[in-house]
PDB file of C-alpha atoms and ligand atoms in Angstrom:
ATOM      1  CA  MET A   1      28.220 -10.696  20.083  1.00  0.00           C
ATOM      2  CA  LEU A   2      29.114  -8.134  17.482  1.00  0.00           C
ATOM      3  CA  TYR A   3      27.680  -8.242  14.032  1.00  0.00           C
ATOM      4  CA  TYR A   4      29.385  -6.693  11.061  1.00  0.00           C
ATOM      5  CA  GLN A   5      26.985  -4.726   8.931  1.00  0.00           C
ATOM      6  CA  ALA A   6      28.272  -3.760   5.538  1.00  0.00           C
ATOM      7  CA  THR A   7      27.443  -0.261   4.381  1.00  0.00           C
ATOM      8  CA  PRO A   8      26.077  -0.421   0.840  1.00  0.00           C
ATOM      9  CA  THR A   9      28.025   1.616  -1.653  1.00  0.00           C
ATOM     10  CA  THR A  10      26.172   3.980  -3.962  1.00  0.00           C
ATOM     11  CA  ALA A  11      26.753   1.530  -6.823  1.00  0.00           C
ATOM     12  CA  HIS A  12      25.361  -1.286  -4.692  1.00  0.00           C
ATOM     13  CA  LYS A  13      22.267   0.762  -3.869  1.00  0.00           C
ATOM     14  CA  HIS A  14      21.704   1.553  -7.524  1.00  0.00           C
ATOM     15  CA  GLN A  15      22.012  -2.146  -8.288  1.00  0.00           C
ATOM     16  CA  ILE A  16      19.413  -2.963  -5.607  1.00  0.00           C
ATOM     17  CA  MET A  17      17.047  -0.279  -6.924  1.00  0.00           C
ATOM     18  CA  SER A  18      17.510  -1.539 -10.471  1.00  0.00           C
ATOM     19  CA  LEU A  19      16.813  -5.138  -9.456  1.00  0.00           C
ATOM     20  CA  GLN A  20      13.716  -4.048  -7.547  1.00  0.00           C
ATOM     21  CA  LYS A  21      12.369  -2.172 -10.542  1.00  0.00           C
ATOM     22  CA  HIS A  22      13.042  -4.948 -13.020  1.00  0.00           C
ATOM     23  CA  SER A  23      11.757  -7.773 -10.853  1.00  0.00           C
ATOM     24  CA  SER A  24       8.527  -6.050  -9.854  1.00  0.00           C
ATOM     25  CA  PRO A  25       5.376  -6.807 -11.781  1.00  0.00           C
ATOM     26  CA  PRO A  26       3.538  -3.836 -13.286  1.00  0.00           C
ATOM     27  CA  LEU A  27       1.337  -3.274 -10.285  1.00  0.00           C
ATOM     28  CA  THR A  28       0.204   0.108  -9.021  1.00  0.00           C
ATOM     29  CA  PHE A  29       2.041   1.269  -5.878  1.00  0.00           C
ATOM     30  CA  THR A  30       5.057  -0.945  -6.645  1.00  0.00           C
ATOM     31  CA  ALA A  31       8.505  -0.039  -7.982  1.00  0.00           C
ATOM     32  CA  GLY A  32       8.533   3.364  -6.312  1.00  0.00           C
ATOM     33  CA  PRO A  33      11.311   5.740  -7.362  1.00  0.00           C
ATOM     34  CA  LEU A  34      12.759   6.405  -3.902  1.00  0.00           C
ATOM     35  CA  ASP A  35      15.954   5.031  -2.402  1.00  0.00           C
ATOM     36  CA  ARG A  36      14.800   4.886   1.225  1.00  0.00           C
ATOM     37  CA  ASP A  37      18.367   5.194   2.556  1.00  0.00           C
ATOM     38  CA  ALA A  38      17.244   3.523   5.776  1.00  0.00           C
ATOM     39  CA  LEU A  39      20.739   3.490   7.249  1.00  0.00           C
ATOM     40  CA  ALA A  40      20.695   7.300   7.433  1.00  0.00           C
ATOM     41  CA  ARG A  41      17.487   7.548   9.444  1.00  0.00           C
ATOM     42  CA  THR A  42      19.269   7.903  12.780  1.00  0.00           C
ATOM     43  CA  ASN A  43      21.579  10.602  11.406  1.00  0.00           C
ATOM     44  CA  GLU A  44      19.855  13.799  12.562  1.00  0.00           C
ATOM     45  CA  LYS A  45      22.518  16.014  11.028  1.00  0.00           C
ATOM     46  CA  LYS A  46      21.987  14.441   7.617  1.00  0.00           C
ATOM     47  CA  PHE A  47      18.225  14.837   8.024  1.00  0.00           C
ATOM     48  CA  GLY A  48      18.656  18.577   8.630  1.00  0.00           C
ATOM     49  CA  THR A  49      21.158  19.014   5.813  1.00  0.00           C
ATOM     50  CA  ARG A  50      18.875  17.281   3.358  1.00  0.00           C
ATOM     51  CA  LEU A  51      15.858  19.278   4.475  1.00  0.00           C
ATOM     52  CA  LYS A  52      17.655  22.606   4.009  1.00  0.00           C
ATOM     53  CA  SER A  53      19.521  21.557   0.846  1.00  0.00           C
ATOM     54  CA  GLY A  54      17.233  23.530  -1.424  1.00  0.00           C
ATOM     55  CA  LYS A  55      16.248  20.266  -3.112  1.00  0.00           C
ATOM     56  CA  ALA A  56      13.802  18.964  -0.515  1.00  0.00           C
ATOM     57  CA  ARG A  57      10.427  17.792  -1.837  1.00  0.00           C
ATOM     58  CA  ILE A  58       7.555  17.670   0.614  1.00  0.00           C
ATOM     59  CA  VAL A  59       4.432  15.541   0.178  1.00  0.00           C
ATOM     60  CA  ILE A  60       1.516  17.018   2.111  1.00  0.00           C
ATOM     61  CA  VAL A  61      -1.162  14.722   3.524  1.00  0.00           C
ATOM     62  CA  TRP A  62      -4.336  16.159   5.034  1.00  0.00           C
ATOM     63  CA  ASN A  63      -7.301  14.044   6.197  1.00  0.00           C
ATOM     64  CA  GLN A  64      -5.717  11.096   4.335  1.00  0.00           C
ATOM     65  CA  GLN A  65      -5.801  13.152   1.130  1.00  0.00           C
ATOM     66  CA  HIS A  66      -3.125  14.498  -1.200  1.00  0.00           C
ATOM     67  CA  LEU A  67      -2.712  17.762  -3.053  1.00  0.00           C
ATOM     68  CA  ILE A  68      -3.583  17.173  -6.702  1.00  0.00           C
ATOM     69  CA  SER A  69      -3.190  19.890  -9.331  1.00  0.00           C
ATOM     70  CA  PRO A  70      -5.770  20.562 -12.087  1.00  0.00           C
ATOM     71  CA  ASN A  71      -3.660  18.555 -14.566  1.00  0.00           C
ATOM     72  CA  HIS A  72      -3.956  15.495 -12.295  1.00  0.00           C
ATOM     73  CA  ARG A  73      -0.390  15.545 -11.034  1.00  0.00           C
ATOM     74  CA  ALA A  74       0.638  15.425  -7.406  1.00  0.00           C
ATOM     75  CA  LEU A  75       1.529  18.881  -6.133  1.00  0.00           C
ATOM     76  CA  ILE A  76       4.801  18.489  -4.262  1.00  0.00           C
ATOM     77  CA  LEU A  77       6.113  21.482  -2.316  1.00  0.00           C
ATOM     78  CA  SER A  78       9.670  22.698  -1.904  1.00  0.00           C
ATOM     79  CA  TYR A  79      10.877  23.386   1.609  1.00  0.00           C
ATOM     80  CA  ASN A  80      10.507  27.146   1.104  1.00  0.00           C
ATOM     81  CA  GLU A  81       7.026  26.782  -0.365  1.00  0.00           C
ATOM     82  CA  ALA A  82       5.925  24.596   2.524  1.00  0.00           C
ATOM     83  CA  ALA A  83       7.407  27.007   5.075  1.00  0.00           C
ATOM     84  CA  ARG A  84       5.661  29.942   3.388  1.00  0.00           C
ATOM     85  CA  MET A  85       2.258  28.332   2.955  1.00  0.00           C
ATOM     86  CA  ILE A  86       1.709  26.338   6.087  1.00  0.00           C
ATOM     87  CA  ASP A  87       2.784  26.244   9.701  1.00  0.00           C
ATOM     88  CA  LEU A  88       5.715  23.946   8.965  1.00  0.00           C
ATOM     89  CA  ASP A  89       6.833  21.987  12.013  1.00  0.00           C
ATOM     90  CA  THR A  90       9.986  20.288  10.736  1.00  0.00           C
ATOM     91  CA  SER A  91      10.056  17.944  13.728  1.00  0.00           C
ATOM     92  CA  LEU A  92       6.989  16.208  12.288  1.00  0.00           C
ATOM     93  CA  LEU A  93       8.494  15.506   8.875  1.00  0.00           C
ATOM     94  CA  VAL A  94       9.009  11.926   7.768  1.00  0.00           C
ATOM     95  CA  PHE A  95      12.006  11.240   5.550  1.00  0.00           C
ATOM     96  CA  LEU A  96      10.802   9.102   2.650  1.00  0.00           C
ATOM     97  CA  GLY A  97      13.961   8.707   0.602  1.00  0.00           C
ATOM     98  CA  ILE A  98      16.033  10.084  -2.251  1.00  0.00           C
ATOM     99  CA  ALA A  99      15.243  10.270  -5.954  1.00  0.00           C
ATOM    100  CA  ASP A 100      17.461  12.022  -8.498  1.00  0.00           C
ATOM    101  CA  GLU A 101      19.463  13.525  -5.616  1.00  0.00           C
ATOM    102  CA  GLU A 102      16.318  15.122  -4.213  1.00  0.00           C
ATOM    103  CA  PRO A 103      15.348  14.195  -0.636  1.00  0.00           C
ATOM    104  CA  TRP A 104      11.623  13.543  -0.226  1.00  0.00           C
ATOM    105  CA  PHE A 105       9.656  14.079   2.977  1.00  0.00           C
ATOM    106  CA  ALA A 106       6.049  13.539   4.058  1.00  0.00           C
ATOM    107  CA  LEU A 107       4.145  15.915   6.301  1.00  0.00           C
ATOM    108  CA  GLY A 108       0.757  15.213   7.827  1.00  0.00           C
ATOM    109  CA  LEU A 109      -1.318  18.329   8.481  1.00  0.00           C
ATOM    110  CA  PRO A 110      -3.728  18.362  11.436  1.00  0.00           C
ATOM    111  CA  GLY A 111      -7.260  17.285  10.644  1.00  0.00           C
ATOM    112  CA  SER A 112      -9.792  20.063  10.121  1.00  0.00           C
ATOM    113  CA  ASP A 113     -13.256  20.538   8.668  1.00  0.00           C
ATOM    114  CA  THR A 114     -12.011  22.627   5.785  1.00  0.00           C
ATOM    115  CA  PRO A 115      -8.887  22.002   3.701  1.00  0.00           C
ATOM    116  CA  PRO A 116      -5.858  24.144   4.538  1.00  0.00           C
ATOM    117  CA  ASP A 117      -5.190  26.882   1.991  1.00  0.00           C
ATOM    118  CA  VAL A 118      -1.811  26.258   0.391  1.00  0.00           C
ATOM    119  CA  GLY A 119      -2.193  29.147  -2.043  1.00  0.00           C
ATOM    120  CA  LYS A 120      -1.938  26.926  -5.106  1.00  0.00           C
ATOM    121  CA  PRO A 121      -4.530  25.807  -7.648  1.00  0.00           C
ATOM    122  CA  ALA A 122      -4.728  22.309  -6.240  1.00  0.00           C
ATOM    123  CA  LYS A 123      -7.261  20.276  -4.301  1.00  0.00           C
ATOM    124  CA  PHE A 124      -6.934  17.654  -1.601  1.00  0.00           C
ATOM    125  CA  VAL A 125      -8.109  14.376  -3.127  1.00  0.00           C
ATOM    126  CA  MET A 126      -8.277  10.766  -1.927  1.00  0.00           C
ATOM    127  CA  LEU A 127      -5.600   8.676  -3.609  1.00  0.00           C
ATOM    128  CA  ASN A 128      -8.135   6.067  -4.703  1.00  0.00           C
ATOM    129  CA  ASP A 129      -9.974   8.699  -6.727  1.00  0.00           C
ATOM    130  CA  VAL A 130      -6.950   9.666  -8.831  1.00  0.00           C
ATOM    131  CA  ILE A 131      -4.993   6.413  -9.179  1.00  0.00           C
ATOM    132  CA  ALA A 132      -5.931   6.042 -12.819  1.00  0.00           C
ATOM    133  CA  LEU A 133      -4.724   9.546 -13.642  1.00  0.00           C
ATOM    134  CA  LEU A 134      -1.407   9.714 -11.796  1.00  0.00           C
ATOM    135  CA  PRO A 135       1.971   8.621 -13.187  1.00  0.00           C
ATOM    136  CA  ALA A 136       2.959   5.308 -11.566  1.00  0.00           C
ATOM    137  CA  SER A 137       5.941   6.780  -9.715  1.00  0.00           C
ATOM    138  CA  GLU A 138       3.769   9.492  -8.149  1.00  0.00           C
ATOM    139  CA  ALA A 139       1.143   6.962  -7.089  1.00  0.00           C
ATOM    140  CA  SER A 140       3.823   4.861  -5.357  1.00  0.00           C
ATOM    141  CA  THR A 141       5.284   7.840  -3.510  1.00  0.00           C
ATOM    142  CA  LEU A 142       1.896   9.172  -2.420  1.00  0.00           C
ATOM    143  CA  ALA A 143       0.907   5.714  -1.174  1.00  0.00           C
ATOM    144  CA  TYR A 144       4.092   5.503   0.884  1.00  0.00           C
ATOM    145  CA  ALA A 145       3.608   9.020   2.303  1.00  0.00           C
ATOM    146  CA  ARG A 146      -0.024   8.352   3.088  1.00  0.00           C
ATOM    147  CA  ALA A 147       0.721   5.122   4.952  1.00  0.00           C
ATOM    148  CA  MET A 148       3.448   6.776   7.039  1.00  0.00           C
ATOM    149  CA  VAL A 149       1.361   9.810   7.966  1.00  0.00           C
ATOM    150  CA  ILE A 150      -1.689   7.736   8.921  1.00  0.00           C
ATOM    151  CA  TRP A 151       0.492   5.517  11.104  1.00  0.00           C
ATOM    152  CA  HIS A 152       1.848   8.562  12.969  1.00  0.00           C
ATOM    153  CA  PHE A 153      -1.627  10.014  13.557  1.00  0.00           C
ATOM    154  CA  ASN A 154      -2.811   6.665  14.919  1.00  0.00           C
ATOM    155  CA  HIS A 155       0.123   6.204  17.304  1.00  0.00           C
ATOM    156  CA  LEU A 156       0.336   9.469  19.207  1.00  0.00           C
ATOM    157  CA  HIS A 157       0.145   7.528  22.476  1.00  0.00           C
ATOM    158  CA  CYS A 158       2.107   4.561  23.735  1.00  0.00           C
ATOM    159  CA  GLY A 159       0.388   1.206  23.305  1.00  0.00           C
ATOM    160  CA  ARG A 160       2.096  -0.051  26.463  1.00  0.00           C
ATOM    161  CA  CYS A 161       1.631   2.745  29.051  1.00  0.00           C
ATOM    162  CA  GLY A 162      -0.586   5.344  27.354  1.00  0.00           C
ATOM    163  CA  ALA A 163       1.876   8.251  27.601  1.00  0.00           C
ATOM    164  CA  ALA A 164       2.491  10.537  24.635  1.00  0.00           C
ATOM    165  CA  THR A 165       4.920   9.336  21.993  1.00  0.00           C
ATOM    166  CA  LYS A 166       7.326  11.416  19.933  1.00  0.00           C
ATOM    167  CA  ILE A 167       8.667  11.007  16.441  1.00  0.00           C
ATOM    168  CA  SER A 168      12.059   9.331  16.049  1.00  0.00           C
ATOM    169  CA  GLU A 169      14.451   7.946  13.431  1.00  0.00           C
ATOM    170  CA  SER A 170      13.533  10.508  10.766  1.00  0.00           C
ATOM    171  CA  GLY A 171       9.891   9.555  11.189  1.00  0.00           C
ATOM    172  CA  HIS A 172      10.363   5.790  10.989  1.00  0.00           C
ATOM    173  CA  SER A 173       9.574   5.053  14.604  1.00  0.00           C
ATOM    174  CA  ARG A 174       7.887   6.645  17.609  1.00  0.00           C
ATOM    175  CA  ILE A 175       9.202   6.430  21.131  1.00  0.00           C
ATOM    176  CA  CYS A 176       7.288   6.735  24.387  1.00  0.00           C
ATOM    177  CA  THR A 177       8.062   9.932  26.323  1.00  0.00           C
ATOM    178  CA  ASN A 178       7.589   8.156  29.658  1.00  0.00           C
ATOM    179  CA  THR A 179      11.207   7.599  30.732  1.00  0.00           C
ATOM    180  CA  ALA A 180      10.177   4.517  32.717  1.00  0.00           C
ATOM    181  CA  CYS A 181       8.778   2.995  29.537  1.00  0.00           C
ATOM    182  CA  MET A 182      10.440   4.368  26.380  1.00  0.00           C
ATOM    183  CA  TYR A 183       8.639   1.752  24.297  1.00  0.00           C
ATOM    184  CA  ARG A 184       9.478   2.145  20.637  1.00  0.00           C
ATOM    185  CA  SER A 185       6.918   1.376  17.951  1.00  0.00           C
ATOM    186  CA  PHE A 186       7.473   1.065  14.231  1.00  0.00           C
ATOM    187  CA  PRO A 187       5.271   1.740  11.212  1.00  0.00           C
ATOM    188  CA  ARG A 188       3.118  -1.297  10.690  1.00  0.00           C
ATOM    189  CA  THR A 189       1.755  -2.866   7.593  1.00  0.00           C
ATOM    190  CA  ASP A 190      -0.938  -5.511   7.873  1.00  0.00           C
ATOM    191  CA  PRO A 191      -0.394  -8.590   5.697  1.00  0.00           C
ATOM    192  CA  ALA A 192      -3.415  -9.833   3.799  1.00  0.00           C
ATOM    193  CA  VAL A 193      -3.508 -12.740   1.375  1.00  0.00           C
ATOM    194  CA  ILE A 194      -5.465 -12.597  -1.853  1.00  0.00           C
ATOM    195  CA  THR A 195      -5.865 -15.740  -3.892  1.00  0.00           C
ATOM    196  CA  LEU A 196      -6.993 -16.820  -7.301  1.00  0.00           C
ATOM    197  CA  VAL A 197      -8.309 -20.366  -6.872  1.00  0.00           C
ATOM    198  CA  THR A 198      -8.585 -22.465 -10.001  1.00  0.00           C
ATOM    199  CA  ASP A 199      -9.879 -25.960 -10.714  1.00  0.00           C
ATOM    200  CA  GLY A 200      -7.789 -26.031 -13.874  1.00  0.00           C
ATOM    201  CA  GLN A 201     -10.478 -24.696 -16.214  1.00  0.00           C
ATOM    202  CA  ARG A 202     -12.300 -22.164 -14.076  1.00  0.00           C
ATOM    203  CA  CYS A 203     -11.476 -19.626 -11.395  1.00  0.00           C
ATOM    204  CA  LEU A 204     -13.328 -18.965  -8.171  1.00  0.00           C
ATOM    205  CA  LEU A 205     -14.579 -15.402  -7.665  1.00  0.00           C
ATOM    206  CA  GLY A 206     -16.885 -13.911  -5.076  1.00  0.00           C
ATOM    207  CA  ARG A 207     -18.491 -10.606  -4.265  1.00  0.00           C
ATOM    208  CA  GLN A 208     -19.117  -8.669  -1.087  1.00  0.00           C
ATOM    209  CA  PRO A 209     -22.484  -6.915  -0.745  1.00  0.00           C
ATOM    210  CA  GLU A 210     -20.954  -3.432  -0.489  1.00  0.00           C
ATOM    211  CA  TRP A 211     -19.009  -3.734  -3.753  1.00  0.00           C
ATOM    212  CA  PRO A 212     -20.156  -2.029  -6.971  1.00  0.00           C
ATOM    213  CA  ALA A 213     -22.965  -3.909  -8.672  1.00  0.00           C
ATOM    214  CA  GLY A 214     -21.735  -6.880 -10.686  1.00  0.00           C
ATOM    215  CA  MET A 215     -18.142  -6.829  -9.432  1.00  0.00           C
ATOM    216  CA  TYR A 216     -16.599 -10.193  -8.578  1.00  0.00           C
ATOM    217  CA  SER A 217     -13.086 -10.641  -7.252  1.00  0.00           C
ATOM    218  CA  THR A 218     -10.555 -13.054  -5.818  1.00  0.00           C
ATOM    219  CA  ILE A 219     -10.704 -14.364  -2.245  1.00  0.00           C
ATOM    220  CA  ALA A 220      -8.884 -12.286   0.381  1.00  0.00           C
ATOM    221  CA  GLY A 221      -8.329 -12.073   4.111  1.00  0.00           C
ATOM    222  CA  PHE A 222      -5.924 -10.918   6.800  1.00  0.00           C
ATOM    223  CA  VAL A 223      -3.098 -13.049   8.117  1.00  0.00           C
ATOM    224  CA  GLU A 224      -3.583 -13.958  11.774  1.00  0.00           C
ATOM    225  CA  PRO A 225      -0.823 -14.312  14.388  1.00  0.00           C
ATOM    226  CA  GLY A 226       0.743 -17.759  14.337  1.00  0.00           C
ATOM    227  CA  GLU A 227      -0.266 -18.531  10.749  1.00  0.00           C
ATOM    228  CA  THR A 228       1.880 -19.098   7.716  1.00  0.00           C
ATOM    229  CA  LEU A 229       0.725 -17.326   4.574  1.00  0.00           C
ATOM    230  CA  GLU A 230      -0.215 -20.674   3.035  1.00  0.00           C
ATOM    231  CA  GLU A 231      -2.325 -21.537   6.085  1.00  0.00           C
ATOM    232  CA  THR A 232      -4.113 -18.191   5.818  1.00  0.00           C
ATOM    233  CA  VAL A 233      -4.864 -18.846   2.153  1.00  0.00           C
ATOM    234  CA  ARG A 234      -6.351 -22.264   2.964  1.00  0.00           C
ATOM    235  CA  ARG A 235      -8.357 -20.943   5.923  1.00  0.00           C
ATOM    236  CA  GLU A 236      -9.765 -17.904   4.140  1.00  0.00           C
ATOM    237  CA  VAL A 237     -10.722 -19.786   0.995  1.00  0.00           C
ATOM    238  CA  TYR A 238     -12.437 -22.504   3.030  1.00  0.00           C
ATOM    239  CA  GLU A 239     -14.210 -20.057   5.377  1.00  0.00           C
ATOM    240  CA  GLU A 240     -15.548 -17.905   2.568  1.00  0.00           C
ATOM    241  CA  THR A 241     -16.299 -20.532  -0.082  1.00  0.00           C
ATOM    242  CA  GLY A 242     -16.108 -24.037   1.420  1.00  0.00           C
ATOM    243  CA  VAL A 243     -13.567 -24.980  -1.264  1.00  0.00           C
ATOM    244  CA  MET A 244     -10.563 -27.040  -0.163  1.00  0.00           C
ATOM    245  CA  ILE A 245      -7.267 -26.234  -1.845  1.00  0.00           C
ATOM    246  CA  ASP A 246      -4.046 -28.082  -2.486  1.00  0.00           C
ATOM    247  CA  ALA A 247      -0.856 -26.372  -3.643  1.00  0.00           C
ATOM    248  CA  VAL A 248      -0.481 -22.645  -2.949  1.00  0.00           C
ATOM    249  CA  HIS A 249       1.913 -20.594  -5.073  1.00  0.00           C
ATOM    250  CA  TYR A 250       3.045 -17.043  -4.436  1.00  0.00           C
ATOM    251  CA  VAL A 251       2.553 -14.706  -7.414  1.00  0.00           C
ATOM    252  CA  ALA A 252       3.131 -11.062  -6.450  1.00  0.00           C
ATOM    253  CA  SER A 253       2.578  -8.450  -3.758  1.00  0.00           C
ATOM    254  CA  GLN A 254       1.190  -4.936  -3.656  1.00  0.00           C
ATOM    255  CA  PRO A 255       1.300  -2.275  -0.947  1.00  0.00           C
ATOM    256  CA  TRP A 256      -2.292  -1.219  -0.311  1.00  0.00           C
ATOM    257  CA  PRO A 257      -2.231   1.848   1.946  1.00  0.00           C
ATOM    258  CA  PHE A 258      -5.961   1.964   2.740  1.00  0.00           C
ATOM    259  CA  PRO A 259      -4.864   2.374   5.407  1.00  0.00           C
ATOM    260  CA  SER A 260      -1.929   0.024   5.935  1.00  0.00           C
ATOM    261  CA  SER A 261      -2.018  -3.322   4.168  1.00  0.00           C
ATOM    262  CA  ILE A 262       0.355  -5.323   2.045  1.00  0.00           C
ATOM    263  CA  MET A 263      -1.540  -7.607  -0.299  1.00  0.00           C
ATOM    264  CA  LEU A 264       0.202 -10.939  -0.881  1.00  0.00           C
ATOM    265  CA  GLY A 265      -1.084 -12.519  -4.065  1.00  0.00           C
ATOM    266  CA  PHE A 266      -1.317 -16.286  -4.540  1.00  0.00           C
ATOM    267  CA  ARG A 267      -2.693 -18.835  -6.945  1.00  0.00           C
ATOM    268  CA  ALA A 268      -4.096 -22.054  -5.507  1.00  0.00           C
ATOM    269  CA  LYS A 269      -5.337 -25.344  -6.947  1.00  0.00           C
ATOM    270  CA  ALA A 270      -8.748 -26.547  -5.780  1.00  0.00           C
ATOM    271  CA  LEU A 271      -9.196 -30.030  -4.307  1.00  0.00           C
ATOM    272  CA  SER A 272     -12.969 -29.645  -4.239  1.00  0.00           C
ATOM    273  CA  THR A 273     -15.392 -27.496  -6.226  1.00  0.00           C
ATOM    274  CA  ALA A 274     -18.613 -27.495  -4.191  1.00  0.00           C
ATOM    275  CA  ILE A 275     -19.307 -23.973  -2.926  1.00  0.00           C
ATOM    276  CA  ARG A 276     -20.623 -23.550   0.585  1.00  0.00           C
ATOM    277  CA  ARG A 277     -20.200 -20.090   2.046  1.00  0.00           C
ATOM    278  CA  GLY A 278     -19.191 -20.441   5.685  1.00  0.00           C
ATOM    279  CA  ASP A 279     -19.215 -16.796   6.764  1.00  0.00           C
ATOM    280  CA  ASP A 280     -21.136 -13.705   5.737  1.00  0.00           C
ATOM    281  CA  GLU A 281     -18.269 -11.920   4.031  1.00  0.00           C
ATOM    282  CA  LEU A 282     -19.381 -12.888   0.532  1.00  0.00           C
ATOM    283  CA  GLU A 283     -22.943 -12.609  -0.709  1.00  0.00           C
ATOM    284  CA  ASP A 284     -22.174 -14.770  -3.719  1.00  0.00           C
ATOM    285  CA  CYS A 285     -19.375 -16.951  -5.017  1.00  0.00           C
ATOM    286  CA  ARG A 286     -19.087 -18.765  -8.356  1.00  0.00           C
ATOM    287  CA  TRP A 287     -16.752 -20.584 -10.701  1.00  0.00           C
ATOM    288  CA  PHE A 288     -16.082 -18.742 -13.970  1.00  0.00           C
ATOM    289  CA  ALA A 289     -14.471 -20.148 -17.135  1.00  0.00           C
ATOM    290  CA  ARG A 290     -12.026 -18.028 -19.131  1.00  0.00           C
ATOM    291  CA  ASP A 291     -14.549 -17.267 -21.868  1.00  0.00           C
ATOM    292  CA  GLU A 292     -17.013 -16.109 -19.232  1.00  0.00           C
ATOM    293  CA  ILE A 293     -14.386 -13.756 -17.797  1.00  0.00           C
ATOM    294  CA  ASP A 294     -13.877 -12.420 -21.334  1.00  0.00           C
ATOM    295  CA  ASP A 295     -17.442 -11.113 -21.183  1.00  0.00           C
ATOM    296  CA  PHE A 296     -16.882  -9.230 -17.919  1.00  0.00           C
ATOM    297  CA  SER A 297     -16.874  -5.425 -18.159  1.00  0.00           C
ATOM    298  CA  ASP A 298     -14.435  -3.018 -16.589  1.00  0.00           C
ATOM    299  CA  LEU A 299     -15.328  -1.525 -13.259  1.00  0.00           C
ATOM    300  CA  GLY A 300     -17.070   1.796 -13.887  1.00  0.00           C
ATOM    301  CA  SER A 301     -18.662   0.575 -17.106  1.00  0.00           C
ATOM    302  CA  THR A 302     -22.378   1.251 -17.492  1.00  0.00           C
ATOM    303  CA  ASN A 303     -22.829  -2.276 -18.843  1.00  0.00           C
ATOM    304  CA  ILE A 304     -25.158  -4.522 -16.914  1.00  0.00           C
ATOM    305  CA  GLY A 305     -23.615  -7.801 -15.834  1.00  0.00           C
ATOM    306  CA  PHE A 306     -20.394  -9.049 -14.306  1.00  0.00           C
ATOM    307  CA  LYS A 307     -17.491  -6.677 -13.769  1.00  0.00           C
ATOM    308  CA  LEU A 308     -13.797  -7.176 -13.051  1.00  0.00           C
ATOM    309  CA  PRO A 309     -12.080  -5.502 -10.094  1.00  0.00           C
ATOM    310  CA  GLY A 310     -10.243  -2.228 -10.764  1.00  0.00           C
ATOM    311  CA  ARG A 311      -7.239  -2.259 -13.074  1.00  0.00           C
ATOM    312  CA  HIS A 312      -4.975  -1.039 -10.268  1.00  0.00           C
ATOM    313  CA  SER A 313      -5.734  -3.892  -7.894  1.00  0.00           C
ATOM    314  CA  ILE A 314      -3.716  -7.054  -7.430  1.00  0.00           C
ATOM    315  CA  ALA A 315      -7.019  -8.938  -7.711  1.00  0.00           C
ATOM    316  CA  ARG A 316      -7.257  -7.819 -11.331  1.00  0.00           C
ATOM    317  CA  PHE A 317      -3.594  -8.708 -11.856  1.00  0.00           C
ATOM    318  CA  LEU A 318      -4.174 -12.253 -10.545  1.00  0.00           C
ATOM    319  CA  ILE A 319      -7.226 -12.721 -12.750  1.00  0.00           C
ATOM    320  CA  GLU A 320      -5.453 -11.439 -15.877  1.00  0.00           C
ATOM    321  CA  ASP A 321      -2.363 -13.526 -15.055  1.00  0.00           C
ATOM    322  CA  TRP A 322      -4.517 -16.672 -14.948  1.00  0.00           C
ATOM    323  CA  ARG A 323      -6.725 -15.705 -17.875  1.00  0.00           C
ATOM    324  CA  HIS A 324      -3.798 -15.103 -20.227  1.00  0.00           C
ATOM    325  CA  GLY A 325      -1.390 -17.585 -18.638  1.00  0.00           C
TER     326      GLY A 325
HETATM  327 ZN1   ZN B   1       5.056   3.946  27.197  1.00  0.00          ZN
END
């Protein structure tokens, strides 16, 4: 059977991008500026033309870190700069998308004990450490580049036969080099649910022992094969807190490239309020009223007492959405 696939016009793409931007909540790592132009990924000629266009922008990732300049902006290299500064293997580039007619690529540098010298006043920094300082569009692009590069480094061999894999589709898949196998794998993102549970007046927050002192957050967990998202929400909340929940409503999502998650945010109504921790994930779990949340401090504050999760997390978004809703 043949399927007709319409090719989006430029106007259509702009409309899609505009809708995406306007419908996305103000969450870090969302509403990225790039048109991914996924239909062009198999067009090797276009890949080469874009790379050599003189407009190419290359995001370097080394040891899961990005180049950050002293003024806390991402240092993005031109093609010529990248070719001059590093051993640029263009076959390893990942096409990220187009923004303002500039094609963007990601390049993962081999791991090493010391950072590669790119000849610029910039340092390699973990994205988490500079989120608060970066413009939102840069944070989104770096998160995307980071997730793609980490996926490539973790899939150098075929999961089916163990042979080496090679990059394909402008960096958006890898294919096994064993001609008897040729298994193709695609960049993965692991879905995790994160839920604000409320009994109407209070919300349910817990804390893991390794979190910063005083920080409490919403209940989260990974989706398992064969589960709906709603089933995962019910299972995770019950396992971690013993609370039974009724209706589950989707609120928002957030890519979370540490290393490869998509956080799916929900709000759920409690059917029971007794807390009984069923696993060891949380060391404490409590109900908090809105006025109690008002007394929480920001993460990083030197105040003693309860603290909210970071401002760039969907957990914080869910709490604020409920608190002010
Ligand atoms: Zn294979």
